[in-house]
Amino acid sequence: MTPRLERRLDTDLRRTGVSRLLGAVTGLVVAALLLVLTGRNPVTVLTDSLDAVFGSKRGIEGVAVQSVPILMCALGVALSLRMKVWNIGSDGQFLAGAFMACGLGINVEAPGWLLLVMMAVGSIVGGALWIVVPAAGRAHWGVNEIITTLLLNFVAVQLVVWASLGFWRDRASQVTQSTRPVPVTLPRIPGFDSVSIGFFVPLLLAVVLWAVFRSTKVGYEIDTIGGNPRAAAFAGIDVPRRIIVVMLVSGAIAGLGGFLQLTGAPGAQALNGGGFSRSYGLSGFIVAALAGASFPGVIVAGLFISAMFYAGIALQTKGLSVYIIFGIYGLVLVGVAVGEVAARYRLVRVVAPDTSPSIEAVAP
Amino acid sequence: MNRDRRLNVPPSMGAAMQRRQFLRLGALGALGVAGASVLAACGSDDDEESTSTSGAASPTTAASGSSAAPSGEALKVHFVYVGPPDDNGWTQAHDIARQAAESALGGAVETSFTPNIGFDASTTQLFEQLVADGYKMIVANTEYAGLMTGVADANPDVAFLECNGHHFTSNCFGYYMAHETTAYLMGVAAATLGASKIGYIGAFETATFFNDVNGLLLGARSVNPEATVQYVNVQTFFDPQKAAVAADALLSDGVDFLYGVMDEPTFLQKAEEAGVWTGYWNLDFRSAAPTKYVNNFDLTSFAPFYEEQFRALVDGTWKAPSEVVLLECPLGEWGPEVPQEVKDAVAAAAAELESGELSVYQGPLNDNQGNEVVPAGETIDALGAYSVGFAVEGVTGS
């Protein structure tokens, strides 16, 4: 009568949801135990976190501001994940987009709205350009996109360092490692102090992507490629072309995120060589993976992670080590991931022991 | 004891370098090892990185036992650090000064800090949070520029101090070290020890970097006119591996004095192994190169500076200077093997610099592209040096 795990054949959204929630709670419980071990009161930490996020309008706005770059990167990653293409380079595409937007913003004279449009288009082009080589390599020569997209992140970081310490450095105000701030910003949402209308972009984009995958041929084809590229090719889908287009759009979304950050996030109007991106690409990747490449799921998971990050800022100023905060994030995310996997299995009891003859018994 | 030396520089003349670009684990970069981090953090007692440590009470939630000081009336001051307070370098120097200044105020001021703060938009949110938490003075030990100054502008009743900053308003100003003289004296020491080819490990090509290598070369040339400085910039202040590679490269290239702006002492150990004299920036690190250590830049004048700022805040007389405050930065303690003649030569040069007979940048000077940058008979004062944008002839590298 040994219990055994058996894979479920069906998937049930509610079961998956409950399982993930249980996983997150388990992660929090483990984190609480660790906090107790370090002499902290986990209840205080939790209430401080909730207070930081929900206790004031500033908290809600802070989460919204945090979420924009993460959601944009996550949507880009999720899109490519639908065809089982792993875009690990959304951080680089995000930076390339911000780089293009910044370059246009500080070097081109144009009316404000026109400049914003140019910067947005520039960031889309920048993000897409940053993934052209990985996309072509993957589509036509089977080059592993995980490696190529990942490595281009480092190139993008160096590009931003070069720009902000070198050719675009703000020499007039003599700052050390930062470009001149871009002269235009997105308008704030009426009634909000720090959230720009850029916050709506990932939300709208998620809806559009969801609709595309739900009811268009293109979406279906992409899902088919994700399921089995050979079968898709056999069915007459131009797989290399689809891969290239999807990867370019994936990069473009992250690139547009760079524009939204540069023109929307308070304080972030200049490229800074010290790190314009807080590893948004990595966060986005985790969000996309947690959401199982579901676009509404990306929004939920992205806002959840952004809330955790924002709470982390408040906790840090209240004396909690950033490493403990990372630890809590990690435990919660691992809990969710385990919960997701667990939902796919069930525990069964094996009634009769295995009585089939052993190899030795049969062999001559 | 107060060694501050105030020099007035118009804000437009400032130029600087990011002191440190701490290799930051982005929020999620650490997630892969998050479980391990928690366990590691639990294993040590010093995980409460962001609490005050020198007597006065910790900030609100700190469960740790806090001692002394009536925290009720104490004015709250918060430090934002680019690195960890035990980095063996820049941030540690600031943290020592923070604690000393807090103790000197005897409980009138309560300080705390947040370490490892990078340069993305969440830094702005951090500053907003600090204002909301009720801090009356916020000190950043690096230049966060727009990430901080927007918050400063929006909160004119909170004092903002930005090390190496270039934003000057009624409630925000920048301060730094006048370190070209220190580098000059280090160069005098190097050349007196017989060095003719000085190796320098830098981070970024900025005004502070130029000021450092120029001082070093001009000091060395005052003793040995043939001396040169060869530098390698590693694009970080804290990366032991990169520093080690740079040190190996310079040492195998035959440098006979190794110096740099790193925040960790790997290159000192490399120099010790190679039998080459060496010096450090932020702290006394004789232990890393027991026989070959020469000296370090002494950053202890941050302590009286912070003390003065705190006192003015408590007295209600605080006012932001309208120009950069450049603090004096002497050499520290000599290494045990440094001969007396070297100390004497440096003391003589220091006296000449102090009296004004000698200037670090004394014309005629050419930059390393061959252009004349200081005409004969002219000099660059500390203000000009703070924003210098060239390397003098004799400095090479990449």
mmCIF file with all atom_site columns, N, CA, C and O in Angstrom, chain A residues 316-317, chain B residues 50 77-84 90-91 94-95 98 112-119 122-124 126-128 130-131 135 137-144 147-148 160-163 175 306:
data_model
loop_
_atom_site.group_PDB
_atom_site.id
_atom_site.type_symbol
_atom_site.label_atom_id
_atom_site.label_alt_id
_atom_site.label_comp_id
_atom_site.label_asym_id
_atom_site.label_entity_id
_atom_site.label_seq_id
_atom_site.pdbx_PDB_ins_code
_atom_site.Cartn_x
_atom_site.Cartn_y
_atom_site.Cartn_z
_atom_site.occupancy
_atom_site.B_iso_or_equiv
_atom_site.pdbx_formal_charge
_atom_site.auth_seq_id
_atom_site.auth_comp_id
_atom_site.auth_asym_id
_atom_site.auth_atom_id
_atom_site.pdbx_PDB_model_num
ATOM 1   N N  . GLN A 1 316 ? 13.156 47.669 3.864   1.00 0.00 ? 316 GLN A N  1
ATOM 2   C CA . GLN A 1 316 ? 14.582 48.001 3.894   1.00 0.00 ? 316 GLN A CA 1
ATOM 3   C C  . GLN A 1 316 ? 14.845 49.243 4.730   1.00 0.00 ? 316 GLN A C  1
ATOM 4   O O  . GLN A 1 316 ? 15.799 49.301 5.493   1.00 0.00 ? 316 GLN A O  1
ATOM 5   N N  . THR A 1 317 ? 13.974 50.250 4.568   1.00 0.00 ? 317 THR A N  1
ATOM 6   C CA . THR A 1 317 ? 14.206 51.470 5.348   1.00 0.00 ? 317 THR A CA 1
ATOM 7   C C  . THR A 1 317 ? 13.884 51.239 6.818   1.00 0.00 ? 317 THR A C  1
ATOM 8   O O  . THR A 1 317 ? 14.279 52.022 7.658   1.00 0.00 ? 317 THR A O  1
ATOM 9   N N  . SER B 2 50  ? 20.494 47.326 8.257   1.00 0.00 ? 50  SER B N  1
ATOM 10  C CA . SER B 2 50  ? 20.025 48.686 8.120   1.00 0.00 ? 50  SER B CA 1
ATOM 11  C C  . SER B 2 50  ? 19.612 49.283 9.452   1.00 0.00 ? 50  SER B C  1
ATOM 12  O O  . SER B 2 50  ? 18.637 49.974 9.544   1.00 0.00 ? 50  SER B O  1
ATOM 13  N N  . VAL B 2 77  ? 18.067 60.952 11.116  1.00 0.00 ? 77  VAL B N  1
ATOM 14  C CA . VAL B 2 77  ? 18.898 61.126 9.925   1.00 0.00 ? 77  VAL B CA 1
ATOM 15  C C  . VAL B 2 77  ? 19.090 59.763 9.282   1.00 0.00 ? 77  VAL B C  1
ATOM 16  O O  . VAL B 2 77  ? 19.347 58.779 9.981   1.00 0.00 ? 77  VAL B O  1
ATOM 17  N N  . HIS B 2 78  ? 18.942 59.691 7.985   1.00 0.00 ? 78  HIS B N  1
ATOM 18  C CA . HIS B 2 78  ? 19.109 58.409 7.309   1.00 0.00 ? 78  HIS B CA 1
ATOM 19  C C  . HIS B 2 78  ? 20.189 58.492 6.246   1.00 0.00 ? 78  HIS B C  1
ATOM 20  O O  . HIS B 2 78  ? 20.266 59.454 5.498   1.00 0.00 ? 78  HIS B O  1
ATOM 21  N N  . PHE B 2 79  ? 21.015 57.453 6.196   1.00 0.00 ? 79  PHE B N  1
ATOM 22  C CA . PHE B 2 79  ? 22.064 57.363 5.186   1.00 0.00 ? 79  PHE B CA 1
ATOM 23  C C  . PHE B 2 79  ? 21.670 56.322 4.140   1.00 0.00 ? 79  PHE B C  1
ATOM 24  O O  . PHE B 2 79  ? 21.230 55.229 4.493   1.00 0.00 ? 79  PHE B O  1
ATOM 25  N N  . VAL B 2 80  ? 21.842 56.675 2.904   1.00 0.00 ? 80  VAL B N  1
ATOM 26  C CA . VAL B 2 80  ? 21.602 55.738 1.806   1.00 0.00 ? 80  VAL B CA 1
ATOM 27  C C  . VAL B 2 80  ? 22.948 55.383 1.208   1.00 0.00 ? 80  VAL B C  1
ATOM 28  O O  . VAL B 2 80  ? 23.674 56.261 0.734   1.00 0.00 ? 80  VAL B O  1
ATOM 29  N N  . TYR B 2 81  ? 23.285 54.103 1.295   1.00 0.00 ? 81  TYR B N  1
ATOM 30  C CA . TYR B 2 81  ? 24.609 53.665 0.859   1.00 0.00 ? 81  TYR B CA 1
ATOM 31  C C  . TYR B 2 81  ? 24.534 52.925 -0.465  1.00 0.00 ? 81  TYR B C  1
ATOM 32  O O  . TYR B 2 81  ? 23.666 52.081 -0.682  1.00 0.00 ? 81  TYR B O  1
ATOM 33  N N  . VAL B 2 82  ? 25.519 53.168 -1.289  1.00 0.00 ? 82  VAL B N  1
ATOM 34  C CA . VAL B 2 82  ? 25.589 52.467 -2.566  1.00 0.00 ? 82  VAL B CA 1
ATOM 35  C C  . VAL B 2 82  ? 26.108 51.042 -2.369  1.00 0.00 ? 82  VAL B C  1
ATOM 36  O O  . VAL B 2 82  ? 25.850 50.161 -3.171  1.00 0.00 ? 82  VAL B O  1
ATOM 37  N N  . GLY B 2 83  ? 26.838 50.808 -1.306  1.00 0.00 ? 83  GLY B N  1
ATOM 38  C CA . GLY B 2 83  ? 27.392 49.473 -1.053  1.00 0.00 ? 83  GLY B CA 1
ATOM 39  C C  . GLY B 2 83  ? 27.047 49.000 0.343   1.00 0.00 ? 83  GLY B C  1
ATOM 40  O O  . GLY B 2 83  ? 26.282 49.638 1.062   1.00 0.00 ? 83  GLY B O  1
ATOM 41  N N  . PRO B 2 84  ? 27.609 47.874 0.754   1.00 0.00 ? 84  PRO B N  1
ATOM 42  C CA . PRO B 2 84  ? 27.386 47.402 2.119   1.00 0.00 ? 84  PRO B CA 1
ATOM 43  C C  . PRO B 2 84  ? 28.296 48.152 3.091   1.00 0.00 ? 84  PRO B C  1
ATOM 44  O O  . PRO B 2 84  ? 29.376 48.585 2.706   1.00 0.00 ? 84  PRO B O  1
ATOM 45  N N  . TRP B 2 90  ? 34.737 52.419 0.486   1.00 0.00 ? 90  TRP B N  1
ATOM 46  C CA . TRP B 2 90  ? 34.046 53.697 0.488   1.00 0.00 ? 90  TRP B CA 1
ATOM 47  C C  . TRP B 2 90  ? 32.886 53.753 1.472   1.00 0.00 ? 90  TRP B C  1
ATOM 48  O O  . TRP B 2 90  ? 32.809 54.652 2.308   1.00 0.00 ? 90  TRP B O  1
ATOM 49  N N  . THR B 2 91  ? 31.968 52.797 1.368   1.00 0.00 ? 91  THR B N  1
ATOM 50  C CA . THR B 2 91  ? 30.794 52.839 2.238   1.00 0.00 ? 91  THR B CA 1
ATOM 51  C C  . THR B 2 91  ? 31.185 52.638 3.690   1.00 0.00 ? 91  THR B C  1
ATOM 52  O O  . THR B 2 91  ? 30.629 53.270 4.589   1.00 0.00 ? 91  THR B O  1
ATOM 53  N N  . HIS B 2 94  ? 32.237 55.850 5.156   1.00 0.00 ? 94  HIS B N  1
ATOM 54  C CA . HIS B 2 94  ? 31.086 56.688 5.500   1.00 0.00 ? 94  HIS B CA 1
ATOM 55  C C  . HIS B 2 94  ? 30.393 56.179 6.752   1.00 0.00 ? 94  HIS B C  1
ATOM 56  O O  . HIS B 2 94  ? 29.917 56.961 7.563   1.00 0.00 ? 94  HIS B O  1
ATOM 57  N N  . ASP B 2 95  ? 30.313 54.863 6.873   1.00 0.00 ? 95  ASP B N  1
ATOM 58  C CA . ASP B 2 95  ? 29.593 54.314 8.012   1.00 0.00 ? 95  ASP B CA 1
ATOM 59  C C  . ASP B 2 95  ? 30.338 54.591 9.317   1.00 0.00 ? 95  ASP B C  1
ATOM 60  O O  . ASP B 2 95  ? 29.722 54.863 10.346  1.00 0.00 ? 95  ASP B O  1
ATOM 61  N N  . ARG B 2 98  ? 29.542 58.095 10.094  1.00 0.00 ? 98  ARG B N  1
ATOM 62  C CA . ARG B 2 98  ? 28.161 58.225 10.571  1.00 0.00 ? 98  ARG B CA 1
ATOM 63  C C  . ARG B 2 98  ? 28.075 57.909 12.065  1.00 0.00 ? 98  ARG B C  1
ATOM 64  O O  . ARG B 2 98  ? 27.493 58.675 12.842  1.00 0.00 ? 98  ARG B O  1
ATOM 65  N N  . SER B 2 112 ? 20.310 56.005 10.930  1.00 0.00 ? 112 SER B N  1
ATOM 66  C CA . SER B 2 112 ? 20.116 54.644 10.448  1.00 0.00 ? 112 SER B CA 1
ATOM 67  C C  . SER B 2 112 ? 20.540 54.656 8.986   1.00 0.00 ? 112 SER B C  1
ATOM 68  O O  . SER B 2 112 ? 20.838 55.719 8.434   1.00 0.00 ? 112 SER B O  1
ATOM 69  N N  . PHE B 2 113 ? 20.588 53.483 8.375   1.00 0.00 ? 113 PHE B N  1
ATOM 70  C CA . PHE B 2 113 ? 21.034 53.485 6.984   1.00 0.00 ? 113 PHE B CA 1
ATOM 71  C C  . PHE B 2 113 ? 20.379 52.368 6.198   1.00 0.00 ? 113 PHE B C  1
ATOM 72  O O  . PHE B 2 113 ? 19.873 51.399 6.762   1.00 0.00 ? 113 PHE B O  1
ATOM 73  N N  . THR B 2 114 ? 20.383 52.502 4.900   1.00 0.00 ? 114 THR B N  1
ATOM 74  C CA . THR B 2 114 ? 19.947 51.441 3.994   1.00 0.00 ? 114 THR B CA 1
ATOM 75  C C  . THR B 2 114 ? 21.091 51.173 3.030   1.00 0.00 ? 114 THR B C  1
ATOM 76  O O  . THR B 2 114 ? 21.530 52.080 2.331   1.00 0.00 ? 114 THR B O  1
ATOM 77  N N  . PRO B 2 115 ? 21.589 49.943 2.979   1.00 0.00 ? 115 PRO B N  1
ATOM 78  C CA . PRO B 2 115 ? 22.743 49.648 2.132   1.00 0.00 ? 115 PRO B CA 1
ATOM 79  C C  . PRO B 2 115 ? 22.350 49.153 0.745   1.00 0.00 ? 115 PRO B C  1
ATOM 80  O O  . PRO B 2 115 ? 21.182 48.851 0.481   1.00 0.00 ? 115 PRO B O  1
ATOM 81  N N  . ASN B 2 116 ? 23.339 49.076 -0.130  1.00 0.00 ? 116 ASN B N  1
ATOM 82  C CA . ASN B 2 116 ? 23.206 48.424 -1.444  1.00 0.00 ? 116 ASN B CA 1
ATOM 83  C C  . ASN B 2 116 ? 22.116 49.027 -2.324  1.00 0.00 ? 116 ASN B C  1
ATOM 84  O O  . ASN B 2 116 ? 21.331 48.309 -2.921  1.00 0.00 ? 116 ASN B O  1
ATOM 85  N N  . ILE B 2 117 ? 22.073 50.314 -2.397  1.00 0.00 ? 117 ILE B N  1
ATOM 86  C CA . ILE B 2 117 ? 21.040 50.960 -3.210  1.00 0.00 ? 117 ILE B CA 1
ATOM 87  C C  . ILE B 2 117 ? 21.602 51.313 -4.589  1.00 0.00 ? 117 ILE B C  1
ATOM 88  O O  . ILE B 2 117 ? 22.642 51.951 -4.708  1.00 0.00 ? 117 ILE B O  1
ATOM 89  N N  . GLY B 2 118 ? 20.902 50.858 -5.598  1.00 0.00 ? 118 GLY B N  1
ATOM 90  C CA . GLY B 2 118 ? 21.367 51.029 -6.968  1.00 0.00 ? 118 GLY B CA 1
ATOM 91  C C  . GLY B 2 118 ? 20.777 52.247 -7.653  1.00 0.00 ? 118 GLY B C  1
ATOM 92  O O  . GLY B 2 118 ? 20.360 53.204 -6.995  1.00 0.00 ? 118 GLY B O  1
ATOM 93  N N  . PHE B 2 119 ? 20.714 52.201 -8.963  1.00 0.00 ? 119 PHE B N  1
ATOM 94  C CA . PHE B 2 119 ? 20.434 53.401 -9.747  1.00 0.00 ? 119 PHE B CA 1
ATOM 95  C C  . PHE B 2 119 ? 19.218 53.246 -10.658 1.00 0.00 ? 119 PHE B C  1
ATOM 96  O O  . PHE B 2 119 ? 19.235 53.695 -11.790 1.00 0.00 ? 119 PHE B O  1
ATOM 97  N N  . SER B 2 122 ? 13.396 52.499 -8.549  1.00 0.00 ? 122 SER B N  1
ATOM 98  C CA . SER B 2 122 ? 12.941 52.189 -7.188  1.00 0.00 ? 122 SER B CA 1
ATOM 99  C C  . SER B 2 122 ? 13.744 52.976 -6.159  1.00 0.00 ? 122 SER B C  1
ATOM 100 O O  . SER B 2 122 ? 13.315 53.110 -5.013  1.00 0.00 ? 122 SER B O  1
ATOM 101 N N  . THR B 2 123 ? 14.906 53.509 -6.569  1.00 0.00 ? 123 THR B N  1
ATOM 102 C CA . THR B 2 123 ? 15.674 54.352 -5.660  1.00 0.00 ? 123 THR B CA 1
ATOM 103 C C  . THR B 2 123 ? 14.906 55.635 -5.342  1.00 0.00 ? 123 THR B C  1
ATOM 104 O O  . THR B 2 123 ? 14.919 56.120 -4.211  1.00 0.00 ? 123 THR B O  1
ATOM 105 N N  . THR B 2 124 ? 14.216 56.178 -6.331  1.00 0.00 ? 124 THR B N  1
ATOM 106 C CA . THR B 2 124 ? 13.367 57.343 -6.091  1.00 0.00 ? 124 THR B CA 1
ATOM 107 C C  . THR B 2 124 ? 12.277 56.993 -5.080  1.00 0.00 ? 124 THR B C  1
ATOM 108 O O  . THR B 2 124 ? 11.987 57.771 -4.165  1.00 0.00 ? 124 THR B O  1
ATOM 109 N N  . LEU B 2 126 ? 12.491 54.778 -2.824  1.00 0.00 ? 126 LEU B N  1
ATOM 110 C CA . LEU B 2 126 ? 13.123 54.654 -1.513  1.00 0.00 ? 126 LEU B CA 1
ATOM 111 C C  . LEU B 2 126 ? 13.245 56.026 -0.844  1.00 0.00 ? 126 LEU B C  1
ATOM 112 O O  . LEU B 2 126 ? 12.915 56.185 0.337   1.00 0.00 ? 126 LEU B O  1
ATOM 113 N N  . PHE B 2 127 ? 13.702 57.017 -1.602  1.00 0.00 ? 127 PHE B N  1
ATOM 114 C CA . PHE B 2 127 ? 13.838 58.356 -1.019  1.00 0.00 ? 127 PHE B CA 1
ATOM 115 C C  . PHE B 2 127 ? 12.473 58.901 -0.587  1.00 0.00 ? 127 PHE B C  1
ATOM 116 O O  . PHE B 2 127 ? 12.346 59.533 0.464   1.00 0.00 ? 127 PHE B O  1
ATOM 117 N N  . GLU B 2 128 ? 11.443 58.647 -1.397  1.00 0.00 ? 128 GLU B N  1
ATOM 118 C CA . GLU B 2 128 ? 10.094 59.089 -1.011  1.00 0.00 ? 128 GLU B CA 1
ATOM 119 C C  . GLU B 2 128 ? 9.659  58.419 0.290   1.00 0.00 ? 128 GLU B C  1
ATOM 120 O O  . GLU B 2 128 ? 9.065  59.044 1.171   1.00 0.00 ? 128 GLU B O  1
ATOM 121 N N  . LEU B 2 130 ? 11.608 57.376 2.651   1.00 0.00 ? 130 LEU B N  1
ATOM 122 C CA . LEU B 2 130 ? 12.367 57.947 3.765   1.00 0.00 ? 130 LEU B CA 1
ATOM 123 C C  . LEU B 2 130 ? 11.760 59.270 4.213   1.00 0.00 ? 130 LEU B C  1
ATOM 124 O O  . LEU B 2 130 ? 11.682 59.552 5.417   1.00 0.00 ? 130 LEU B O  1
ATOM 125 N N  . VAL B 2 131 ? 11.340 60.066 3.254   1.00 0.00 ? 131 VAL B N  1
ATOM 126 C CA . VAL B 2 131 ? 10.686 61.328 3.614   1.00 0.00 ? 131 VAL B CA 1
ATOM 127 C C  . VAL B 2 131 ? 9.406  61.026 4.391   1.00 0.00 ? 131 VAL B C  1
ATOM 128 O O  . VAL B 2 131 ? 9.133  61.620 5.438   1.00 0.00 ? 131 VAL B O  1
ATOM 129 N N  . TYR B 2 135 ? 12.279 61.253 8.193   1.00 0.00 ? 135 TYR B N  1
ATOM 130 C CA . TYR B 2 135 ? 13.686 61.646 8.345   1.00 0.00 ? 135 TYR B CA 1
ATOM 131 C C  . TYR B 2 135 ? 13.845 63.112 7.984   1.00 0.00 ? 135 TYR B C  1
ATOM 132 O O  . TYR B 2 135 ? 13.268 63.594 7.001   1.00 0.00 ? 135 TYR B O  1
ATOM 133 N N  . MET B 2 137 ? 16.965 64.574 7.697   1.00 0.00 ? 137 MET B N  1
ATOM 134 C CA . MET B 2 137 ? 18.158 64.738 6.866   1.00 0.00 ? 137 MET B CA 1
ATOM 135 C C  . MET B 2 137 ? 18.445 63.398 6.213   1.00 0.00 ? 137 MET B C  1
ATOM 136 O O  . MET B 2 137 ? 18.401 62.364 6.876   1.00 0.00 ? 137 MET B O  1
ATOM 137 N N  . ILE B 2 138 ? 18.702 63.439 4.910   1.00 0.00 ? 138 ILE B N  1
ATOM 138 C CA . ILE B 2 138 ? 18.991 62.215 4.172   1.00 0.00 ? 138 ILE B CA 1
ATOM 139 C C  . ILE B 2 138 ? 20.335 62.390 3.476   1.00 0.00 ? 138 ILE B C  1
ATOM 140 O O  . ILE B 2 138 ? 20.547 63.376 2.766   1.00 0.00 ? 138 ILE B O  1
ATOM 141 N N  . VAL B 2 139 ? 21.224 61.448 3.735   1.00 0.00 ? 139 VAL B N  1
ATOM 142 C CA . VAL B 2 139 ? 22.583 61.536 3.207   1.00 0.00 ? 139 VAL B CA 1
ATOM 143 C C  . VAL B 2 139 ? 22.798 60.380 2.232   1.00 0.00 ? 139 VAL B C  1
ATOM 144 O O  . VAL B 2 139 ? 22.576 59.224 2.588   1.00 0.00 ? 139 VAL B O  1
ATOM 145 N N  . ALA B 2 140 ? 23.211 60.681 1.013   1.00 0.00 ? 140 ALA B N  1
ATOM 146 C CA . ALA B 2 140 ? 23.523 59.637 0.035   1.00 0.00 ? 140 ALA B CA 1
ATOM 147 C C  . ALA B 2 140 ? 25.030 59.625 -0.169  1.00 0.00 ? 140 ALA B C  1
ATOM 148 O O  . ALA B 2 140 ? 25.625 60.682 -0.388  1.00 0.00 ? 140 ALA B O  1
ATOM 149 N N  . ASN B 2 141 ? 25.648 58.441 -0.102  1.00 0.00 ? 141 ASN B N  1
ATOM 150 C CA . ASN B 2 141 ? 27.100 58.451 -0.222  1.00 0.00 ? 141 ASN B CA 1
ATOM 151 C C  . ASN B 2 141 ? 27.574 58.251 -1.658  1.00 0.00 ? 141 ASN B C  1
ATOM 152 O O  . ASN B 2 141 ? 28.699 57.875 -1.911  1.00 0.00 ? 141 ASN B O  1
ATOM 153 N N  . THR B 2 142 ? 26.688 58.512 -2.598  1.00 0.00 ? 142 THR B N  1
ATOM 154 C CA . THR B 2 142 ? 27.093 58.551 -3.994  1.00 0.00 ? 142 THR B CA 1
ATOM 155 C C  . THR B 2 142 ? 26.132 59.477 -4.717  1.00 0.00 ? 142 THR B C  1
ATOM 156 O O  . THR B 2 142 ? 25.132 59.920 -4.129  1.00 0.00 ? 142 THR B O  1
ATOM 157 N N  . GLU B 2 143 ? 26.415 59.752 -5.960  1.00 0.00 ? 143 GLU B N  1
ATOM 158 C CA . GLU B 2 143 ? 25.546 60.677 -6.690  1.00 0.00 ? 143 GLU B CA 1
ATOM 159 C C  . GLU B 2 143 ? 24.394 59.924 -7.345  1.00 0.00 ? 143 GLU B C  1
ATOM 160 O O  . GLU B 2 143 ? 24.583 59.217 -8.327  1.00 0.00 ? 143 GLU B O  1
ATOM 161 N N  . TYR B 2 144 ? 23.198 60.077 -6.800  1.00 0.00 ? 144 TYR B N  1
ATOM 162 C CA . TYR B 2 144 ? 22.023 59.457 -7.402  1.00 0.00 ? 144 TYR B CA 1
ATOM 163 C C  . TYR B 2 144 ? 21.357 60.387 -8.419  1.00 0.00 ? 144 TYR B C  1
ATOM 164 O O  . TYR B 2 144 ? 20.394 59.999 -9.080  1.00 0.00 ? 144 TYR B O  1
ATOM 165 N N  . LEU B 2 147 ? 17.557 60.616 -9.645  1.00 0.00 ? 147 LEU B N  1
ATOM 166 C CA . LEU B 2 147 ? 16.812 59.649 -8.841  1.00 0.00 ? 147 LEU B CA 1
ATOM 167 C C  . LEU B 2 147 ? 16.552 60.192 -7.437  1.00 0.00 ? 147 LEU B C  1
ATOM 168 O O  . LEU B 2 147 ? 15.635 59.756 -6.762  1.00 0.00 ? 147 LEU B O  1
ATOM 169 N N  . MET B 2 148 ? 17.394 61.134 -6.992  1.00 0.00 ? 148 MET B N  1
ATOM 170 C CA . MET B 2 148 ? 17.217 61.709 -5.668  1.00 0.00 ? 148 MET B CA 1
ATOM 171 C C  . MET B 2 148 ? 16.749 63.153 -5.729  1.00 0.00 ? 148 MET B C  1
ATOM 172 O O  . MET B 2 148 ? 15.937 63.586 -4.905  1.00 0.00 ? 148 MET B O  1
ATOM 173 N N  . PHE B 2 160 ? 18.973 67.338 2.177   1.00 0.00 ? 160 PHE B N  1
ATOM 174 C CA . PHE B 2 160 ? 19.555 66.269 1.364   1.00 0.00 ? 160 PHE B CA 1
ATOM 175 C C  . PHE B 2 160 ? 21.036 66.540 1.136   1.00 0.00 ? 160 PHE B C  1
ATOM 176 O O  . PHE B 2 160 ? 21.407 67.614 0.662   1.00 0.00 ? 160 PHE B O  1
ATOM 177 N N  . LEU B 2 161 ? 21.868 65.563 1.481   1.00 0.00 ? 161 LEU B N  1
ATOM 178 C CA . LEU B 2 161 ? 23.305 65.668 1.244   1.00 0.00 ? 161 LEU B CA 1
ATOM 179 C C  . LEU B 2 161 ? 23.688 64.587 0.242   1.00 0.00 ? 161 LEU B C  1
ATOM 180 O O  . LEU B 2 161 ? 23.339 63.417 0.425   1.00 0.00 ? 161 LEU B O  1
ATOM 181 N N  . GLU B 2 162 ? 24.387 64.969 -0.805  1.00 0.00 ? 162 GLU B N  1
ATOM 182 C CA . GLU B 2 162 ? 24.708 64.009 -1.855  1.00 0.00 ? 162 GLU B CA 1
ATOM 183 C C  . GLU B 2 162 ? 26.209 64.025 -2.098  1.00 0.00 ? 162 GLU B C  1
ATOM 184 O O  . GLU B 2 162 ? 26.761 65.013 -2.589  1.00 0.00 ? 162 GLU B O  1
ATOM 185 N N  . CYS B 2 163 ? 26.866 62.933 -1.734  1.00 0.00 ? 163 CYS B N  1
ATOM 186 C CA . CYS B 2 163 ? 28.315 62.887 -1.893  1.00 0.00 ? 163 CYS B CA 1
ATOM 187 C C  . CYS B 2 163 ? 28.647 62.849 -3.387  1.00 0.00 ? 163 CYS B C  1
ATOM 188 O O  . CYS B 2 163 ? 28.195 61.966 -4.101  1.00 0.00 ? 163 CYS B O  1
ATOM 189 N N  . TYR B 2 175 ? 29.020 67.283 -1.772  1.00 0.00 ? 175 TYR B N  1
ATOM 190 C CA . TYR B 2 175 ? 30.306 67.409 -1.067  1.00 0.00 ? 175 TYR B CA 1
ATOM 191 C C  . TYR B 2 175 ? 31.210 66.296 -1.558  1.00 0.00 ? 175 TYR B C  1
ATOM 192 O O  . TYR B 2 175 ? 30.751 65.263 -2.060  1.00 0.00 ? 175 TYR B O  1
ATOM 193 N N  . TYR B 2 306 ? 30.031 65.394 8.990   1.00 0.00 ? 306 TYR B N  1
ATOM 194 C CA . TYR B 2 306 ? 28.675 64.955 9.329   1.00 0.00 ? 306 TYR B CA 1
ATOM 195 C C  . TYR B 2 306 ? 28.255 65.522 10.686  1.00 0.00 ? 306 TYR B C  1
ATOM 196 O O  . TYR B 2 306 ? 27.109 65.928 10.870  1.00 0.00 ? 306 TYR B O  1
#
